[in-house]
Structure formats: C-alpha cells, structure tokens
Amino acid sequence: MYSLNWVYPVFLIAITYFVIRIYGIWILETVTLPIIRTLNSGVLRSGEQVSGPKWRFPNGNVVERFTNGRAKSEEWRKYGPVYRVWSGFNPEIVITTPEALKHFSSDANDHPKAPNVNLGWYVGEILGQAMGLLYGQDWKRLRRTFEPAFTHSAAAARLDDIKNDARGYVEKLPLFAKEMTGASFENSDKSFSLPLLQAFTKFPYFQTAATIYGPMTEEEERNLWAVTEKRIALNQYWIAGGLYRSKILANLFSRGAVQQLREFNRGWRDFNVGILLHTLDELLMLNLDVITHVVTWFILLVADHEHIKQELYDEMTANDDGLAQYISRSDTHLHRCFIESMRVRPFAIFTIGESSSVIKNFHGVRVKPNTQTLVDVLAINVRNPFWGPNSKEFDPSRLKNIKTSDLRYNLHSFGIGSRKCMGQFVASHIVKSLVLHLFRAYDIDVLKGSKEQEGDSYNVDKASWTPKADVLLKLTKRD
Ligand code: HEM
C-alpha cells in the first residue's frame, strides 16, 4: 500500500503559495499601515485624528500622487479637508483649504523640504542638492548666485530678445510641421496641422537656457538637447520609486538604469564643467516639464474657446505698437488667460511638500512639528468656494474684478513666501511672448484630442511627471 501522508503538506504548501501570490501584497499593505501609523501618525493625539488612503507597496502613495494627481485629488476628497498620505513610510499631511494654506504659510520662509523630497536615492543623485530642495545658508547662497539673472528688472531687460525669438520661432512653424508630421503641404497653403506638445517643448527650454548661459549657438543648443534627452529618459526611474529609492537595490536589480544615470551625469558635468549641476538641472531640465506644461495648456485652452480667442486677437492687434509693454502688463486679457490656465491646469496637483518646526493646527488637526505638509492645489485653485459654481471652466474674465491680494491663498501658481518661484518673471515673458506671436499669426483650432473626442477631458501626455496637453492643432494663417 502507498502512503498518502505527503498529500496533506503538499496541499497546504500549494494553498499557502497561491494565497500569498494572490493576496500577498494586500496582506502586506494591510499589516504595514497600522505599524507605521503607530510609529508616526504625523498628528498629535490631543487634536482631531486624520484618515487617508491606504499605504501602498512599496512607495506609499507618492507615485500615484505624482503621476495621477488629478484623479487622486478627487478621490481623496472623501477624507475631509485635512488628510494623510504616505511617502515611503513617512506620513505627509495634505491641506486643502485657503484657511489652512494661510496658517501654514505664516512661517513659510522657514520651511525645510524633506531630503530628496522623500523619493529616495535616485532622485537625490539628480536633484538632491538643487536650490529648491535646500534650506538655510546653502539655499541662501545658491539663490543669491542665480537670482540676479531672474529678477524683475533682469527679465525686463531680456524681454525684447525673447519677443523677437518668439516671432522667429512662430515664423518657422510650417517648417517644423513638415518635419514633425511628414505632411506635404506648400508654403502657400493657409492651413497645416501641428502636434502641440512636440512643437512647443524646445522654445521655452532654450529661452530659459539663454537666460542662464547667454545667447547660444546652434551647436551649443544641439549639445544641450543631446544631454537633455538622456535626462528625460531618467524620469521614468525617479517617478517609479520602489527599488530606485535605494542605492543598493537599484545597483543590484536595475544596473541599466544606474548606468544611464552615470552616463547622463558625465555628459551634464562635461557641459557645465563641473559646477552646480543639481541647481542647473532644476533650472533647466526639471523646469522643462513645468514650463512646457504651462505653454501647452495655455495654447490649448485659448484655442478651444472661440470668444476668448477672439478677445485675445482683438487685444493683441490693438497693442501692436507697444508689444514689450503689453507683454509685461498684468491687467490684460493675455495675462488673465495665462493665470487662468495655470489655475485650472496646475503643473502639479500636490506640492512637493515642506515642514514647519512648530505644531500646526489645521481645522482641529494638530500636526506634529517637522511633518511634511502638502497643498492639494486642485482643491485651492478649483474646488475652493472662492471660485464660484463654474470654477472648473476656463474663464479668464473672472479675474478682472479680483484684487491680487485676494489671490494670495486662493490661487497656487508660483509658490509661496521667499521660496516663491525664482523664474516667474522670465517664465511669464517667455510664455506670453510665444502665445502672443502664435495667435497673432494664426487662427488655431483643435483637430484631434479635444474634449468632445476624448470624453470628459482633453488628451494628456502621461509619459512624464507633469500631465501636458497633447493634442493635434490646426493652424490657419491670418491675412
Ligand atoms: C510658468 C512656469 C513656471 C511655474 C508655474 C513655476 C512654478 C514654481 C513653483 C510652484 C515653485 C515652488 C515649488 C515648491 O517649493 O513648492 C517654483 C520654484 C522654483 N522655480 Fe519655478 N516655475 C516655472 C518656471 C520656472 C523657470 C523657467 C525656472 C528657471 C529659472 C524656475 C525656477 C524655479 C526655482 C529655482 C525654484 C525654487 C526656488 C527656491 O526654492 O528658492 N521656475 N516654481
């Protein structure tokens, strides 16, 4: 007789194997949450307690808030005006109201950021020492070094060059369209199609670069773009988190990504002869995604709103004789379109986060000192009752009767306090100059990727960390 004693243990092992395979991650996530919450909940017991989404393996919620911020901001509303997410094992408190933003900002000049923005080793190798992530004397030294090129007066001095370059760029668009789409049309043709994102990535980038390096030759631009392409290829790793949070794990299991990082760092070092690499990365490469995001949404939203587009054209033609002054003004329809597009389509739905050294009381929740706090920008810019019932609509005229001081805690665009965006004046000149010359020369419509075609929203590029508008435009020359 054969003994069947072995059947039971094998059966048990098989069942355990399948349970772990199917439910392992769920079990791990469920067990981890109470442990990390007990170790550090981020809030004091003496105040209201907070809830929030479940901790996810292996990064917490940091990847989803980066790559799918818009949907997550909507989904996480159910946790109330103050809630908690996790970055790795670190709690991060999210605030969503102007009152909380005002209270948090009261000591904003003194807010450090988390090392490597809580994203771990890989991002640290690229950006860890960048100005935006530093604090105290190190931050002051770098800001003092770079700020002179970006002040209001320095930006005004460069405005004529930016404006002329924008006109030159717009004149070359038919040529770019041929290269990009492979379409065959004659220069005499009035209309052609143009992929929005592809067509408007390089202009703001090289304008920012020219602010730092001075005028660049075509060869220098080509060299810089070659290094930039290597840098763009790295985004997928730092956004993914996981094993890229750890030097040891990345070296053990993803040698290709580490190799790419080393190659990029070598090329970038050669380009900048070894100085201040991380801040230059922040000024250029990181902001490539930011400023391209802003440009693509500005163009798309104006193009897709007939009466707003017409009002812009009328205003532009009325200002033909004083374009530089027109671009620098903030009481124009052009400027309102710029601000309104950043309001409804912020480049990041959650800020990267910073902490206060004192207890912060947000709606009864007492946040422990030195706990990362994030702003839900969509909640401030759109869901906030300040913006009224049609807050989701792109309606620049709403800004006509709002005082700038009232925007302070009801609009998040260039940041807060002394850590406000250093590039804001130059960036706004670059973006407005480009849009001005573009809509002055062409009537623009959306050919593919419009709201109607895509369902509820426009087609969005999901390849990087800012969700840029990615549609096909139809450009028709104006007479
Ligand atoms: C329209 C485009 C831009 C927008 C909407 C924007 C927005 C922002 C925001 C919101 C912050 C604060 C981030 C935070 O700490 O939470 C910031 C910081 C910063 N931005 Fe911009 N930015 C833009 C373009 C640029 C450009 C072109 C540059 C290049 C010089 C730049 C340089 C910086 C720097 C250096 C910081 C860090 C400042 C500090 O910590 O002292 N930005 N930006």
Coordinates of C-alpha atoms in Angstrom, one line a residue, residues 172-187 189 191-200 447-448 470-475:
K172 CA 9.4 78.6 -38.7
L173 CA 6.3 76.6 -37.6
P174 CA 5.3 75.5 -41.1
L175 CA 8.8 74.0 -41.5
F176 CA 8.6 72.3 -38.1
A177 CA 5.1 71.0 -39.0
K178 CA 6.5 69.4 -42.2
E179 CA 9.4 67.7 -40.2
M180 CA 7.1 66.5 -37.4
T181 CA 4.1 65.2 -39.3
G182 CA 5.8 64.3 -42.6
A183 CA 2.9 66.1 -44.3
S184 CA 3.5 67.6 -47.7
F185 CA 2.0 71.0 -48.0
E186 CA 3.1 74.1 -49.9
N187 CA 4.3 77.2 -48.0
D189 CA -1.1 76.7 -48.1
S191 CA -3.6 75.7 -43.1
F192 CA -1.5 72.9 -41.6
S193 CA -1.6 70.6 -38.6
L194 CA 0.9 70.7 -35.7
P195 CA 1.3 68.4 -32.7
L196 CA 1.0 70.8 -29.7
L197 CA 3.4 69.2 -27.3
Q198 CA 6.2 68.3 -29.8
A199 CA 6.0 71.8 -31.3
F200 CA 6.3 73.8 -28.2
L447 CA -8.0 68.9 -34.7
K448 CA -7.5 65.8 -32.5
D470 CA -1.1 66.5 -26.1
V471 CA -3.4 67.3 -29.0
L472 CA -3.1 68.0 -32.7
L473 CA -3.8 71.6 -33.7
K474 CA -4.9 73.1 -37.0
L475 CA -3.1 76.4 -37.7

